[in-house]
PDB file of C-alpha atoms in Angstrom:
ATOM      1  CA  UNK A 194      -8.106  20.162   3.660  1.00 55.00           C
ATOM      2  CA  UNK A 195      -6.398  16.996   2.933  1.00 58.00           C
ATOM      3  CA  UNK A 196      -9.354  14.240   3.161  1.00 88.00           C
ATOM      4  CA  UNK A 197      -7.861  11.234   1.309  1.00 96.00           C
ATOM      5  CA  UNK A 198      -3.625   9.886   1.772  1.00 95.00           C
ATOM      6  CA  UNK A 199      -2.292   9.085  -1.231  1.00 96.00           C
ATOM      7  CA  UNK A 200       1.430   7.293  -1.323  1.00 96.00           C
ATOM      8  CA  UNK A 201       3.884   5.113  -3.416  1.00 97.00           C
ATOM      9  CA  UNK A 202       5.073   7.987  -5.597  1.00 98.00           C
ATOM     10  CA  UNK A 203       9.172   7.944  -6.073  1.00 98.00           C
ATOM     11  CA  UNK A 204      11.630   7.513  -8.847  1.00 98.00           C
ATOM     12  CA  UNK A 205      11.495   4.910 -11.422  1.00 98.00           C
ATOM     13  CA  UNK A 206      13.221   3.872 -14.067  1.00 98.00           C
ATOM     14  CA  UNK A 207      11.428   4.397 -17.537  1.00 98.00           C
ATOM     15  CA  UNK A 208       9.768   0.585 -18.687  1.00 98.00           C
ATOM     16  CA  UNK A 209       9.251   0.236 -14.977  1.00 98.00           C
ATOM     17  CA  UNK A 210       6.015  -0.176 -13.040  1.00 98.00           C
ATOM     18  CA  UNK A 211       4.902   1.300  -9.655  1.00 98.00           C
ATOM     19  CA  UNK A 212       1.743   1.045  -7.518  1.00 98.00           C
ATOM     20  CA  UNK A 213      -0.067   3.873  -5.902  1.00 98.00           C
ATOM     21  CA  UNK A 214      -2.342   4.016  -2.704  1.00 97.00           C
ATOM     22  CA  UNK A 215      -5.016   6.429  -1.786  1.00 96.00           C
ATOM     23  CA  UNK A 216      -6.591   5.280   1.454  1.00 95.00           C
ATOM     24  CA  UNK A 217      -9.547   6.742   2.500  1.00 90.00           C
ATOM     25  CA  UNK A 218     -10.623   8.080   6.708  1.00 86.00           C
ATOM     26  CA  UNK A 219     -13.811   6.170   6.545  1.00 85.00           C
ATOM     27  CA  UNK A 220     -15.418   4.471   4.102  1.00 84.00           C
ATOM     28  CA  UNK A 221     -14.701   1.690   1.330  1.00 86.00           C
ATOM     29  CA  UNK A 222     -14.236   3.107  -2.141  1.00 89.00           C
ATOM     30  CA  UNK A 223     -17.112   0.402  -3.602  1.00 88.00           C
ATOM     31  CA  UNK A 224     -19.496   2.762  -3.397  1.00 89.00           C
ATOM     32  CA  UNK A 225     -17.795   5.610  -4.548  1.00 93.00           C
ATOM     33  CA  UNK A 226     -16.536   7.257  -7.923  1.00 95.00           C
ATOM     34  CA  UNK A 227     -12.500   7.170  -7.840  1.00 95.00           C
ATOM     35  CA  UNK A 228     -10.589   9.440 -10.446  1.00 97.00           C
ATOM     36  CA  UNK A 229      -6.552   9.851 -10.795  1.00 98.00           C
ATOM     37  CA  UNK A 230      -5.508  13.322 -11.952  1.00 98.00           C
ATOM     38  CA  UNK A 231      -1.855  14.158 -12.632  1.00 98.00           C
ATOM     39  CA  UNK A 232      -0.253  17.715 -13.394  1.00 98.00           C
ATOM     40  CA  UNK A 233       3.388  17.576 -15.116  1.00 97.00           C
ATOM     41  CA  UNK A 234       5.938  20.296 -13.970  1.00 94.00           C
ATOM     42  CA  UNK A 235       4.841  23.599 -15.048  1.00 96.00           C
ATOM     43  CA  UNK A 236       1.540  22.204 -16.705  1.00 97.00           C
ATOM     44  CA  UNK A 237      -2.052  22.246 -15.783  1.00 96.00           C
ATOM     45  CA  UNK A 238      -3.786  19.297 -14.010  1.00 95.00           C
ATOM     46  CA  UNK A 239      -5.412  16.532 -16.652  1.00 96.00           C
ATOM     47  CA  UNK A 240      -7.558  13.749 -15.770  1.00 97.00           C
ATOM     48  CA  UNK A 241      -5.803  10.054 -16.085  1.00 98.00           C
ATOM     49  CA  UNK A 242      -8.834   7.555 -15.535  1.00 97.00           C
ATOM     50  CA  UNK A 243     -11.651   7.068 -13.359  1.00 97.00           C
ATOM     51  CA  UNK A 244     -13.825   4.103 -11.950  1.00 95.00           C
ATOM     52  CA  UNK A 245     -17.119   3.483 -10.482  1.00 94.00           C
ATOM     53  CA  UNK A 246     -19.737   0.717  -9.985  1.00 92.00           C
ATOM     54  CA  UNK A 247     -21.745   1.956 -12.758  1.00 93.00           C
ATOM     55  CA  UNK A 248     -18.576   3.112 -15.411  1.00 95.00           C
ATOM     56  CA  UNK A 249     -16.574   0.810 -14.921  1.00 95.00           C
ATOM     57  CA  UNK A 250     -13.285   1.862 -15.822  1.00 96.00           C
ATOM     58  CA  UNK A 251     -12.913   5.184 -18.477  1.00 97.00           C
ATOM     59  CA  UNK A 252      -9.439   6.317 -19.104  1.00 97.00           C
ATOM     60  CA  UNK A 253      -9.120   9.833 -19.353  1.00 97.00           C
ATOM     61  CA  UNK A 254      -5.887  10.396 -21.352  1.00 95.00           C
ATOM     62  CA  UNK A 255      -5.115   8.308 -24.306  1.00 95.00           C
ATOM     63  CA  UNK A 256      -1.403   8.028 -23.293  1.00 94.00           C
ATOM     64  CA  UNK A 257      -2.371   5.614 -20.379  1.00 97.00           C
ATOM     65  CA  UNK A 258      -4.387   3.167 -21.586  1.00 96.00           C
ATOM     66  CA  UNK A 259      -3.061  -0.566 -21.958  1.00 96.00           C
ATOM     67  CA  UNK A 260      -0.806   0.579 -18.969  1.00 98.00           C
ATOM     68  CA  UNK A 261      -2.849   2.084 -16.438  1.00 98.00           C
ATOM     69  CA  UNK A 262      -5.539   0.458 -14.327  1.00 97.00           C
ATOM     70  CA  UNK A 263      -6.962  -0.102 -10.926  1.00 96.00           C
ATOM     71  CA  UNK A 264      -7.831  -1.957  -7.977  1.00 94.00           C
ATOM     72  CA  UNK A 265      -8.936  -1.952  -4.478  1.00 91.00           C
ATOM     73  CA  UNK A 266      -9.112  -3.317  -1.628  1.00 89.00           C
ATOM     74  CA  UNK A 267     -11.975  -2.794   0.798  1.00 82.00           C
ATOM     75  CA  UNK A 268     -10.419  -3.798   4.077  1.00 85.00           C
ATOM     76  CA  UNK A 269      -8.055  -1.466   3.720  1.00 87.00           C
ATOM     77  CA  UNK A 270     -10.230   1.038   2.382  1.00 90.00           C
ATOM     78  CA  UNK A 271      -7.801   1.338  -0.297  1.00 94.00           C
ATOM     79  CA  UNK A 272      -7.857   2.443  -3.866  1.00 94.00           C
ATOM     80  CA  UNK A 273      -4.304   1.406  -6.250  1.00 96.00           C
ATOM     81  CA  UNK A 274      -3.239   3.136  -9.457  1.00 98.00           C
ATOM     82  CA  UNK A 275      -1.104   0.502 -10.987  1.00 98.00           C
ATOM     83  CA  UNK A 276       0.982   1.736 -13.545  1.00 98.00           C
ATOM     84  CA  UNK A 277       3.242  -0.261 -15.990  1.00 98.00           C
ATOM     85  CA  UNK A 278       6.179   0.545 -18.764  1.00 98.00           C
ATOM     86  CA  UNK A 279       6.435   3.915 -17.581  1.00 98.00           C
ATOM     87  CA  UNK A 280       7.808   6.918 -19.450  1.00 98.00           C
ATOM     88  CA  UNK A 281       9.448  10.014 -18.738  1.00 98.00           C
ATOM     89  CA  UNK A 282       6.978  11.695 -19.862  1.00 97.00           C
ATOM     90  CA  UNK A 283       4.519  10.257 -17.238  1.00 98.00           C
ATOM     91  CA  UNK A 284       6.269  12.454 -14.685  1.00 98.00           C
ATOM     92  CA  UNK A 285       4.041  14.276 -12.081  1.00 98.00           C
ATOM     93  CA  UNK A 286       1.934  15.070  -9.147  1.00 98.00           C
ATOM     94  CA  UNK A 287      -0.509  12.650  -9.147  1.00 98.00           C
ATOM     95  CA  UNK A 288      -3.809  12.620  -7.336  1.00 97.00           C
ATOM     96  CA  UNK A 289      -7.010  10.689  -6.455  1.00 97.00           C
ATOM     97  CA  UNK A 290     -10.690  11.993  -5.969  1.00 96.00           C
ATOM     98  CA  UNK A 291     -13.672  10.737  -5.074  1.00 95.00           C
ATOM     99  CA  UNK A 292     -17.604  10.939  -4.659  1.00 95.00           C
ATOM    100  CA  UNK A 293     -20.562   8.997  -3.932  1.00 93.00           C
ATOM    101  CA  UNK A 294     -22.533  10.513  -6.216  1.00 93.00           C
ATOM    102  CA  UNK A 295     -21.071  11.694  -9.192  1.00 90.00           C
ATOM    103  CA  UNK A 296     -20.141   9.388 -12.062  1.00 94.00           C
ATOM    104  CA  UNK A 297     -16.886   9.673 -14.427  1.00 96.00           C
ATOM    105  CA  UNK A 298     -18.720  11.872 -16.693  1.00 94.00           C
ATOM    106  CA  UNK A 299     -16.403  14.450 -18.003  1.00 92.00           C
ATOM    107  CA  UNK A 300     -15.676  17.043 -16.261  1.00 91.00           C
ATOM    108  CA  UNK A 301     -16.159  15.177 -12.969  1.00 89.00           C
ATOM    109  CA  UNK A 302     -17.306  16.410  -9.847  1.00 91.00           C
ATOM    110  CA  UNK A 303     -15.350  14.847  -6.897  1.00 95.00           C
ATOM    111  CA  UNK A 304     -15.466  15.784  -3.472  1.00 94.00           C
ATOM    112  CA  UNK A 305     -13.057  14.218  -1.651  1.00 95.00           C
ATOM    113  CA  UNK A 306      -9.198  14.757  -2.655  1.00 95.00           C
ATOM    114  CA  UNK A 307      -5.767  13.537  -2.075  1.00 96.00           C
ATOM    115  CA  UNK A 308      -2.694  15.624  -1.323  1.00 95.00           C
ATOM    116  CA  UNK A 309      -0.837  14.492  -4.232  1.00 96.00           C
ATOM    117  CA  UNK A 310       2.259  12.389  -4.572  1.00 98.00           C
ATOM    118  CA  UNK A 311       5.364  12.110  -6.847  1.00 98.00           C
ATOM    119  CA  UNK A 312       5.812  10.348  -9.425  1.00 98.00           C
ATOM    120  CA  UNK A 313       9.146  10.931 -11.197  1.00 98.00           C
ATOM    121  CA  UNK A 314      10.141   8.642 -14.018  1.00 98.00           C
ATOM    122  CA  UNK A 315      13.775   8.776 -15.503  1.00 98.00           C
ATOM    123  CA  UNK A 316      14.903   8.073 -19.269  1.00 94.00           C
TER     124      UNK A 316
END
């Protein structure tokens, strides 16, 4: 059951930057812990980063740090993955997670998930 949207996936040119949204039904993600998974074409699903009041932000995957972060905004009850000088290799089905009471402890436990959305990143 899909319980969070995610969007802003499409094609990009590699060095290029894109923003993605997970909006959540109904509740702000302030209190919450928010993790961004990604699984590459015919590879299994990694975590990318994750973020919560009391972790602030823990990347994941080496490959994204110094151009991966995130924001939010709370009146949209709206969570961003913005992602800068993109590679090709950066192409997949990325998702976002979250839970009010887990942390970003690895392996972390979320309960709410995203459908996914496509990310596609060309050389």
């Amino acid at each position: 059951e899909v319980q969070l949207v995610e969007s802003g996936g499409g094609l990009v040119q590699a060095g290029g930057s894109l923003r993605l949204s997970c909006t959540a039904p109904d509740f702000t993600f302030d209190d919450y812990a928010v993790a961004w998974f990604r699984q590459a074409p015919g590879k299994g699903r990694e975590g990318v980063l994750c973020t919560s009041r009391n972790d602030g932000l823990r990347y994941y995957s080496d490959d994204v740090k110094d151009r991966f972060t995130v924001s939010r905004d709370n009146g949209k009850m709206t969570t961003y993955l913005e992602m800068n000088d993109l590679r090709p290799e950066d192409t997949a089905v990325y998702y976002c997670a979250a839970d009010r009471f887990s942390g970003c402890g690895w392996p972390p436990n979320m309960f709410y998930w995203g459908q996914g959305t496509k990310v596609t990143v060309s050389s």
